[in-house]
CSV table of C-alpha atoms in Angstrom, one decimal:
chain,number,residue,atom,x,y,z
A,569,MET,CA,107.7,69.5,92.3
A,570,ARG,CA,105.6,71.2,89.6
A,571,PHE,CA,104.7,74.8,89.4
A,572,ALA,CA,101.1,73.5,89.4
A,573,ASP,CA,101.6,72.0,92.8
A,574,ILE,CA,102.2,75.4,94.4
A,575,PRO,CA,99.1,77.4,95.1
A,576,GLY,CA,98.9,80.9,93.7
A,577,LEU,CA,102.1,83.0,93.0
A,578,ASN,CA,101.3,83.0,89.3
A,579,GLU,CA,103.2,86.2,88.7
A,580,VAL,CA,106.4,84.7,90.0
A,581,LYS,CA,105.9,81.5,88.1
A,582,GLN,CA,105.5,83.4,84.9
A,583,VAL,CA,108.7,85.3,85.4
A,584,LEU,CA,110.6,82.1,86.0
A,585,VAL,CA,109.1,80.3,83.0
A,586,GLN,CA,109.8,83.1,80.7
A,587,SER,CA,113.5,83.3,81.8
A,588,VAL,CA,113.9,79.7,80.6
A,589,GLN,CA,111.9,80.2,77.4
A,590,ARG,CA,114.0,83.2,76.5
A,591,GLN,CA,117.2,81.5,77.5
A,592,HIS,CA,118.0,84.2,80.1
A,593,VAL,CA,118.8,81.8,82.9
A,594,ALA,CA,120.9,83.7,85.5
A,595,HIS,CA,123.7,81.6,87.0
A,596,ALA,CA,122.7,82.7,90.5
A,597,GLN,CA,119.3,83.5,91.7
A,598,LEU,CA,118.0,84.4,95.2
A,599,PHE,CA,114.5,83.3,96.1
A,600,ARG,CA,113.6,85.7,98.9
A,601,GLY,CA,110.6,84.8,101.0
A,602,ALA,CA,109.4,84.7,104.6
A,603,GLU,CA,109.1,81.4,106.5
A,604,GLY,CA,106.1,79.4,105.2
A,605,SER,CA,106.2,81.1,101.8
A,606,GLY,CA,106.7,79.3,98.5
A,607,ALA,CA,110.4,80.2,98.1
A,608,LEU,CA,111.9,76.7,98.4
A,609,ALA,CA,109.0,75.1,96.5
A,610,LEU,CA,109.5,77.5,93.7
A,611,ALA,CA,113.2,76.9,93.6
A,612,LEU,CA,112.6,73.1,93.3
A,613,ALA,CA,109.9,73.5,90.7
A,614,TYR,CA,112.2,75.9,88.7
A,615,GLY,CA,115.0,73.4,88.9
A,616,ALA,CA,112.7,70.6,87.6
A,617,PHE,CA,111.6,72.9,84.8
A,618,LEU,CA,115.2,73.8,83.8
A,619,ASN,CA,116.3,70.1,83.5
A,620,CYS,CA,113.0,68.7,82.2
A,621,GLU,CA,113.6,66.5,79.1
A,622,ASN,CA,110.1,67.1,77.8
A,623,ARG,CA,109.4,70.7,78.9
A,624,GLN,CA,105.9,71.9,78.6
A,625,PRO,CA,104.9,75.5,77.8
A,626,GLN,CA,104.3,76.5,81.4
A,627,ASP,CA,105.6,73.6,83.5
A,628,SER,CA,107.9,70.5,83.7
A,629,CYS,CA,106.3,67.3,82.4
A,630,GLY,CA,106.6,65.3,85.6
A,631,GLN,CA,107.1,62.1,83.6
A,632,CYS,CA,110.7,62.1,82.2
A,633,ALA,CA,113.6,60.6,84.0
A,634,SER,CA,114.9,63.9,85.2
A,635,CYS,CA,111.6,65.0,86.7
A,636,ARG,CA,111.1,61.7,88.4
A,637,LYS,CA,114.5,61.9,90.0
A,638,ILE,CA,114.1,65.5,91.1
A,639,ASP,CA,110.7,64.8,92.5
A,640,ARG,CA,112.4,62.2,94.8
A,641,LEU,CA,115.4,64.5,95.4
A,642,VAL,CA,117.8,61.9,94.2
A,643,HIS,CA,119.0,63.5,90.9
A,644,PRO,CA,122.8,63.4,90.8
A,645,ASP,CA,122.8,67.0,89.5
A,646,LEU,CA,120.6,68.3,92.3
A,647,ASN,CA,122.7,69.3,95.3
A,648,PHE,CA,121.7,70.9,98.6
A,649,ILE,CA,123.7,73.0,101.1
A,650,LEU,CA,121.8,73.2,104.4
A,651,PRO,CA,122.2,74.5,107.9
A,652,VAL,CA,123.0,71.5,110.1
A,653,THR,CA,124.5,70.7,113.5
A,654,THR,CA,125.8,67.7,115.4
A,655,THR,CA,123.2,65.2,116.5
A,656,LYS,CA,123.1,61.8,118.1
A,657,ALA,CA,123.3,60.3,114.6
A,658,VAL,CA,126.1,62.6,113.3
A,659,SER,CA,128.3,63.4,116.3
A,660,LYS,CA,131.1,65.2,114.4
A,661,ASP,CA,131.8,66.8,111.0
A,662,ALA,CA,128.2,67.8,110.5
A,663,LEU,CA,127.9,68.5,106.7
A,664,SER,CA,124.9,68.7,104.5
A,665,HIS,CA,125.5,65.5,102.6
A,666,LYS,CA,125.3,63.5,105.8
A,667,PHE,CA,121.7,64.6,106.3
A,668,ALA,CA,120.6,63.8,102.7
A,669,ALA,CA,118.1,61.1,103.8
A,670,GLU,CA,116.6,63.3,106.5
A,671,TRP,CA,116.3,66.2,104.1
A,672,ARG,CA,114.4,64.1,101.6
A,673,THR,CA,112.0,62.9,104.3
A,674,PHE,CA,111.6,66.5,105.5
A,675,VAL,CA,111.0,68.1,102.1
A,676,LEU,CA,108.8,65.3,100.7
A,677,ALA,CA,106.4,65.6,103.6
A,678,GLU,CA,103.1,67.3,102.8
A,679,SER,CA,104.2,70.6,104.4
A,680,GLY,CA,108.0,70.1,104.0
A,681,ALA,CA,108.8,72.6,101.3
A,682,TYR,CA,107.0,75.3,103.4
A,683,GLN,CA,108.5,74.6,106.8
A,684,GLY,CA,111.2,76.6,108.5
A,685,LEU,CA,114.5,76.2,110.3
A,686,ASN,CA,113.1,75.2,113.6
A,687,ASP,CA,111.1,72.4,112.0
A,688,TRP,CA,114.2,71.2,110.3
A,689,MET,CA,116.2,71.3,113.5
A,690,GLN,CA,113.6,69.3,115.3
A,691,HIS,CA,113.4,66.8,112.4
A,692,ILE,CA,117.1,66.0,112.7
A,693,GLY,CA,117.1,65.9,116.5
A,694,ALA,CA,119.2,69.0,117.1
A,695,GLU,CA,117.6,69.5,120.5
A,696,ASN,CA,118.6,73.0,121.6
A,697,LYS,CA,121.5,73.4,119.2
A,698,GLN,CA,121.5,76.0,116.5
A,699,GLY,CA,122.0,75.1,112.9
A,700,ASN,CA,124.5,76.8,110.5
A,701,ILE,CA,126.4,76.3,107.3
A,702,SER,CA,129.9,75.7,108.6
A,703,LYS,CA,133.2,76.6,107.1
A,704,ASP,CA,133.9,73.0,106.3
A,705,GLU,CA,131.0,73.1,103.9
A,706,ALA,CA,133.0,75.5,101.8
A,707,VAL,CA,135.5,72.7,100.9
A,708,GLN,CA,132.7,70.3,100.0
A,709,LEU,CA,131.0,73.0,97.9
A,710,LEU,CA,134.2,73.6,95.9
A,711,LYS,CA,134.6,69.9,95.2
A,712,LEU,CA,131.0,69.6,94.3
A,713,VAL,CA,131.0,72.3,91.6
A,714,SER,CA,134.3,71.2,90.1
A,715,LEU,CA,132.6,68.2,88.6
A,716,LYS,CA,130.6,68.5,85.4
A,717,ALA,CA,126.9,67.7,85.3
A,718,PHE,CA,126.4,64.0,85.2
A,719,GLU,CA,123.3,63.7,83.0
A,720,ALA,CA,121.3,67.0,83.1
A,721,GLN,CA,121.7,70.2,81.2
A,722,PHE,CA,122.4,72.1,84.4
A,723,LYS,CA,124.0,71.2,87.7
A,724,LEU,CA,121.8,72.7,90.4
A,725,VAL,CA,123.1,73.9,93.8
A,726,VAL,CA,120.3,74.8,96.2
A,727,VAL,CA,121.5,76.8,99.2
A,728,TRP,CA,118.8,76.8,101.8
A,729,LEU,CA,119.0,79.7,104.3
A,730,PRO,CA,122.3,81.1,103.1
A,731,GLU,CA,122.1,83.9,105.8
A,732,LEU,CA,123.3,81.2,108.2
A,733,MET,CA,126.6,80.6,106.4
A,734,HIS,CA,129.9,80.9,108.3
A,735,PRO,CA,132.0,83.7,106.8
A,736,ALA,CA,134.4,81.1,105.2
A,737,ALA,CA,131.4,79.4,103.5
A,738,ALA,CA,130.0,82.8,102.4
A,739,ASN,CA,133.4,83.7,100.9
A,740,ALA,CA,133.5,80.4,99.1
A,741,VAL,CA,130.0,81.0,97.6
A,742,LEU,CA,131.1,84.6,96.7
A,743,LYS,CA,134.1,83.3,94.8
A,744,LEU,CA,131.9,80.8,92.9
A,745,LEU,CA,129.4,83.5,92.0
A,746,GLU,CA,132.2,85.8,90.7
A,747,GLU,CA,133.6,83.0,88.6
A,748,PRO,CA,130.7,80.6,88.0
A,749,PRO,CA,131.4,77.1,86.8
A,750,PRO,CA,129.9,76.3,83.4
A,751,ALA,CA,126.3,74.9,83.3
A,752,THR,CA,125.9,75.4,87.0
A,753,VAL,CA,122.9,77.3,88.5
A,754,PHE,CA,122.9,78.4,92.1
A,755,LEU,CA,119.5,78.8,93.7
A,756,LEU,CA,119.7,80.5,97.1
A,757,VAL,CA,116.6,80.3,99.2
A,758,CYS,CA,116.7,83.1,101.8
A,759,GLN,CA,114.5,84.6,104.5
A,760,GLN,CA,116.8,87.4,105.6
A,761,PRO,CA,118.8,88.8,102.7
A,762,ASP,CA,120.0,91.7,104.9
A,763,LYS,CA,122.3,89.2,106.7
A,764,LEU,CA,124.1,88.2,103.5
A,765,LEU,CA,127.3,89.8,102.3
A,766,PRO,CA,126.4,92.8,100.1
A,767,THR,CA,128.8,91.4,97.5
A,768,ILE,CA,126.8,88.2,97.3
A,769,LEU,CA,123.5,90.2,96.9
A,770,SER,CA,125.1,92.2,94.0
A,771,ARG,CA,125.9,89.0,92.1
A,772,VAL,CA,122.5,87.3,92.2
A,773,GLN,CA,119.2,87.8,90.4
A,774,LEU,CA,116.5,88.5,93.0
A,775,VAL,CA,113.3,86.6,92.9
A,776,PRO,CA,111.0,88.1,95.5
A,777,VAL,CA,108.3,85.6,96.7
A,778,ARG,CA,105.4,87.2,98.5
A,779,GLN,CA,103.5,85.4,101.3
A,780,PHE,CA,100.5,83.4,100.3
A,781,ARG,CA,97.1,85.2,100.3
A,782,GLU,CA,94.4,83.9,102.6
A,783,GLU,CA,92.3,82.9,99.5
A,784,GLU,CA,95.2,80.8,98.1
A,785,ILE,CA,95.8,79.0,101.4
A,786,THR,CA,92.0,78.4,101.8
A,787,GLN,CA,91.6,77.0,98.3
A,788,HIS,CA,94.7,74.8,98.7
A,789,LEU,CA,93.5,73.3,102.0
A,790,VAL,CA,90.0,72.7,100.7
A,791,GLY,CA,91.0,71.4,97.2
A,792,GLN,CA,94.0,69.3,98.1
A,793,PHE,CA,93.3,68.1,101.6
A,794,GLY,CA,89.5,68.2,101.9
A,795,VAL,CA,89.5,70.6,104.8
A,796,LEU,CA,86.1,72.2,105.5
A,797,GLU,CA,86.0,75.7,104.1
A,798,VAL,CA,85.2,77.4,107.4
A,799,LYS,CA,88.2,75.8,109.1
A,800,ALA,CA,90.4,76.4,106.1
A,801,ARG,CA,89.6,80.1,106.1
A,802,GLN,CA,90.3,80.4,109.8
A,803,LEU,CA,93.6,78.6,109.5
A,804,ALA,CA,94.5,81.0,106.6
A,805,GLN,CA,93.7,84.0,108.8
A,806,LEU,CA,95.5,82.6,111.8
A,807,THR,CA,98.7,81.7,110.0
A,808,GLU,CA,99.0,85.0,108.1
A,809,GLY,CA,100.4,83.7,104.8
A,810,ASN,CA,102.5,80.8,106.3
A,811,LEU,CA,101.3,77.8,104.3
A,812,GLY,CA,103.6,75.4,106.3
A,813,ALA,CA,101.9,76.5,109.6
A,814,ALA,CA,98.4,76.1,108.0
A,815,LEU,CA,99.2,72.6,106.8
A,816,ALA,CA,100.7,71.6,110.1
A,817,ALA,CA,97.6,72.8,112.0
A,818,ARG,CA,94.9,71.4,109.7
A,819,ASP,CA,94.8,68.0,111.5
A,820,GLN,CA,94.6,69.6,115.0
A,821,ASP,CA,91.3,69.7,116.9
A,822,GLY,CA,88.9,71.8,114.9
A,823,GLY,CA,86.1,71.8,117.5
A,824,ASN,CA,86.3,75.6,117.9
A,825,ASP,CA,84.3,77.8,115.5
A,826,TYR,CA,86.4,81.0,116.1
A,827,PHE,CA,84.3,83.2,113.9
A,828,GLN,CA,81.1,82.4,115.8
A,829,THR,CA,82.9,82.8,119.1
A,830,TYR,CA,84.2,86.2,118.0
A,831,ALA,CA,80.9,87.4,116.8
A,832,ASP,CA,79.1,86.3,120.0
A,833,TRP,CA,81.8,87.9,122.1
A,834,MET,CA,81.7,91.2,120.3
A,835,ARG,CA,77.9,91.3,120.6
A,836,ALA,CA,78.1,90.6,124.4
A,837,CYS,CA,80.8,93.3,124.8
A,838,TYR,CA,78.8,96.0,122.9
A,839,GLY,CA,75.6,95.1,124.8
A,840,LEU,CA,77.6,95.1,128.1
A,841,SER,CA,75.9,91.8,129.0
A,842,LEU,CA,77.8,90.6,132.1
A,843,GLU,CA,76.0,87.3,132.0
A,844,LYS,CA,77.0,86.6,128.5
A,845,ILE,CA,80.6,87.8,129.1
A,846,VAL,CA,81.1,85.5,132.1
A,847,ALA,CA,79.6,82.6,130.2
A,848,ALA,CA,82.0,83.3,127.3
A,849,ALA,CA,84.9,83.5,129.7
A,850,ASP,CA,84.0,80.1,131.0
A,851,ASN,CA,84.0,78.7,127.5
A,852,PHE,CA,87.3,80.5,126.8
A,853,GLN,CA,88.9,78.8,129.8
A,854,LYS,CA,87.9,75.4,128.5
A,855,MET,CA,89.6,75.9,125.2
A,856,GLY,CA,93.1,75.2,126.4
A,857,ARG,CA,96.0,77.7,126.3
A,858,GLU,CA,97.1,77.1,122.7
A,859,ASN,CA,93.6,77.5,121.4
A,860,GLN,CA,93.1,80.6,123.6
A,861,LYS,CA,96.2,82.1,122.0
A,862,GLU,CA,95.0,81.1,118.5
A,863,PHE,CA,91.6,82.6,119.1
A,864,LEU,CA,93.0,85.9,120.2
A,865,GLN,CA,95.3,85.9,117.2
A,866,TYR,CA,92.2,85.3,115.0
A,867,ALA,CA,90.3,88.1,116.8
A,868,LEU,CA,93.2,90.5,116.0
A,869,GLY,CA,93.1,89.6,112.3
A,870,LEU,CA,89.3,89.8,112.1
A,871,THR,CA,89.2,93.1,113.9
A,872,ARG,CA,91.6,94.5,111.4
A,873,LYS,CA,89.3,93.3,108.6
A,874,VAL,CA,86.4,95.0,110.2
A,875,LEU,CA,88.3,98.3,110.3
A,876,LEU,CA,89.4,97.9,106.6
A,877,TYR,CA,85.9,97.0,105.5
A,878,GLY,CA,84.6,100.2,107.2
A,879,LEU,CA,87.1,102.3,105.2
A,880,ASP,CA,86.4,100.5,101.9
A,881,PRO,CA,84.7,97.1,101.4
A,882,GLN,CA,87.0,96.5,98.4
A,883,LEU,CA,90.0,96.3,100.8
A,884,VAL,CA,88.6,93.0,102.1
A,885,PRO,CA,87.7,90.8,99.1
A,886,HIS,CA,86.7,87.1,99.1
A,887,LEU,CA,84.8,87.2,102.4
A,888,PRO,CA,82.4,84.2,103.0
A,889,ALA,CA,78.8,85.3,103.2
A,890,GLN,CA,78.4,84.7,106.9
A,891,GLU,CA,81.5,86.8,107.8
A,892,GLN,CA,80.5,89.6,105.3
A,893,THR,CA,77.1,89.9,106.9
A,894,PHE,CA,78.6,90.3,110.3
A,895,ILE,CA,81.5,92.6,109.3
A,896,SER,CA,79.2,94.9,107.3
A,897,ARG,CA,77.2,95.6,110.4
A,898,PHE,CA,79.9,95.5,113.0
A,899,CYS,CA,82.3,97.9,111.1
A,900,GLN,CA,80.3,101.0,112.2
A,901,PHE,CA,81.5,100.3,115.8
A,902,VAL,CA,85.2,99.9,114.9
A,903,HIS,CA,86.7,103.2,113.7
A,904,ARG,CA,89.8,105.3,113.9
A,905,LEU,CA,89.0,106.6,117.4
A,906,ASN,CA,88.9,103.2,119.0
A,907,ALA,CA,90.8,100.8,116.6
A,908,ASP,CA,94.2,101.2,118.3
A,909,ASP,CA,92.7,100.7,121.7
A,910,LEU,CA,90.8,97.5,120.6
A,911,VAL,CA,94.0,96.1,119.1
A,912,ARG,CA,96.0,96.9,122.2
A,913,GLU,CA,93.6,95.2,124.4
A,914,LEU,CA,93.6,92.0,122.3
A,915,ASN,CA,97.4,92.1,122.1
A,916,ASP,CA,97.6,92.5,125.9
A,917,ALA,CA,95.3,89.6,126.4
A,918,HIS,CA,97.5,87.4,124.2
A,919,PHE,CA,100.6,88.5,126.1
A,920,HIS,CA,99.0,87.6,129.4
A,921,ILE,CA,97.7,84.2,128.3
A,922,GLU,CA,101.1,83.4,126.8
A,923,ARG,CA,102.6,84.1,130.3
A,924,ASN,CA,100.1,81.8,132.1
A,925,ALA,CA,97.7,84.4,133.4
A,926,ASN,CA,94.3,83.1,134.6
A,927,PRO,CA,92.4,82.9,131.3
A,928,ARG,CA,89.0,83.5,132.9
A,929,ILE,CA,90.0,86.7,134.7
A,930,THR,CA,92.0,87.8,131.6
A,931,PHE,CA,89.0,87.3,129.3
A,932,VAL,CA,86.5,89.1,131.6
A,933,ASP,CA,88.9,92.1,132.1
A,934,THR,CA,89.5,92.3,128.3
A,935,SER,CA,85.8,92.1,127.6
A,936,LEU,CA,85.0,95.0,129.9
A,937,GLN,CA,87.8,97.1,128.3
A,938,LEU,CA,86.5,96.2,124.8
A,939,ALA,CA,83.0,97.1,125.8
A,940,GLU,CA,84.1,100.6,126.8
A,941,TYR,CA,85.9,101.2,123.5
A,942,LEU,CA,83.2,99.7,121.3
A,943,ARG,CA,80.7,102.1,122.7
A,944,LEU,CA,82.7,105.2,121.8
A,945,PRO,CA,81.0,107.1,119.0
A,946,ALA,CA,82.8,107.6,115.7
A,947,ALA,CA,84.0,111.1,114.9
A,948,VAL,CA,81.5,113.4,113.2
């Protein structure tokens, strides 16, 4: 994993690179990022950069023996502590090292480094069981760090989702952070740091990882995977910074042009055209429930953009020409007097669709409510 493989996040990459160049490598670092962020990917890229034998000014070389082994997750000095559980394949003593092969397959998939706990549990066949880092993992961890690095400058210990540690495992990690073994770097990749022991938080260097911006996801999908820009932008808006979700959804049926559907729908609502509203409801019903939910989520995001554009166009940069033309005209009908009501109606529609309400009736009812609010005049 190279820094160059990760879209955007240049400000975080620069901080990590400079810490190595200035030889200020903290023995314990906590990469804090929401699900679908680049936290795990950055930790892996940082580990490759630390142990690269031919380090470049801004990235690892990708060609030396260390980089090639880390890329395949088989480096003897790269170790993982993961939330796991018993499965059909591992019926007892579920420990991280027993899932090493599954972890490699999981992370090395196209969206692997950006996936979440539920994806990992499904990957290992956990069924309805919850994963955690058990107390038995503490013993394995202590044995692991007691050994010197085999061939690299640093022994790397990546703890993925440390908030799921059993108290015994958390205390073992705390002890290691208080008295760190020589030439060992702990990289904790966390989504909910508030669930960690305060004493652990006080002994790690925090690396905040923001969610991906829509433009970063869009460019990544277009440039790396050849996704059409219209679809890539819609996926970026739908997934709200979750690159893993965007990558997972890119191969799904893309027959729905959500932007055009939204624009036509809003015009029908404002014009109170019952014929067009009913026709739109018929098309909405044909979408299928998951696409209906996705469309309503997209509508919520785009309505928010319309409101922001009306406040200040600079708040919504990087709009494609087609969307900008529509939003620049539609923003005069979305204002502070009706924005909350519009959002509430769309949220309610999503809620009802999620609970198997009749989609046609839901869509018509929501359309009539939106029509009423869209026709409210803005404050003078």
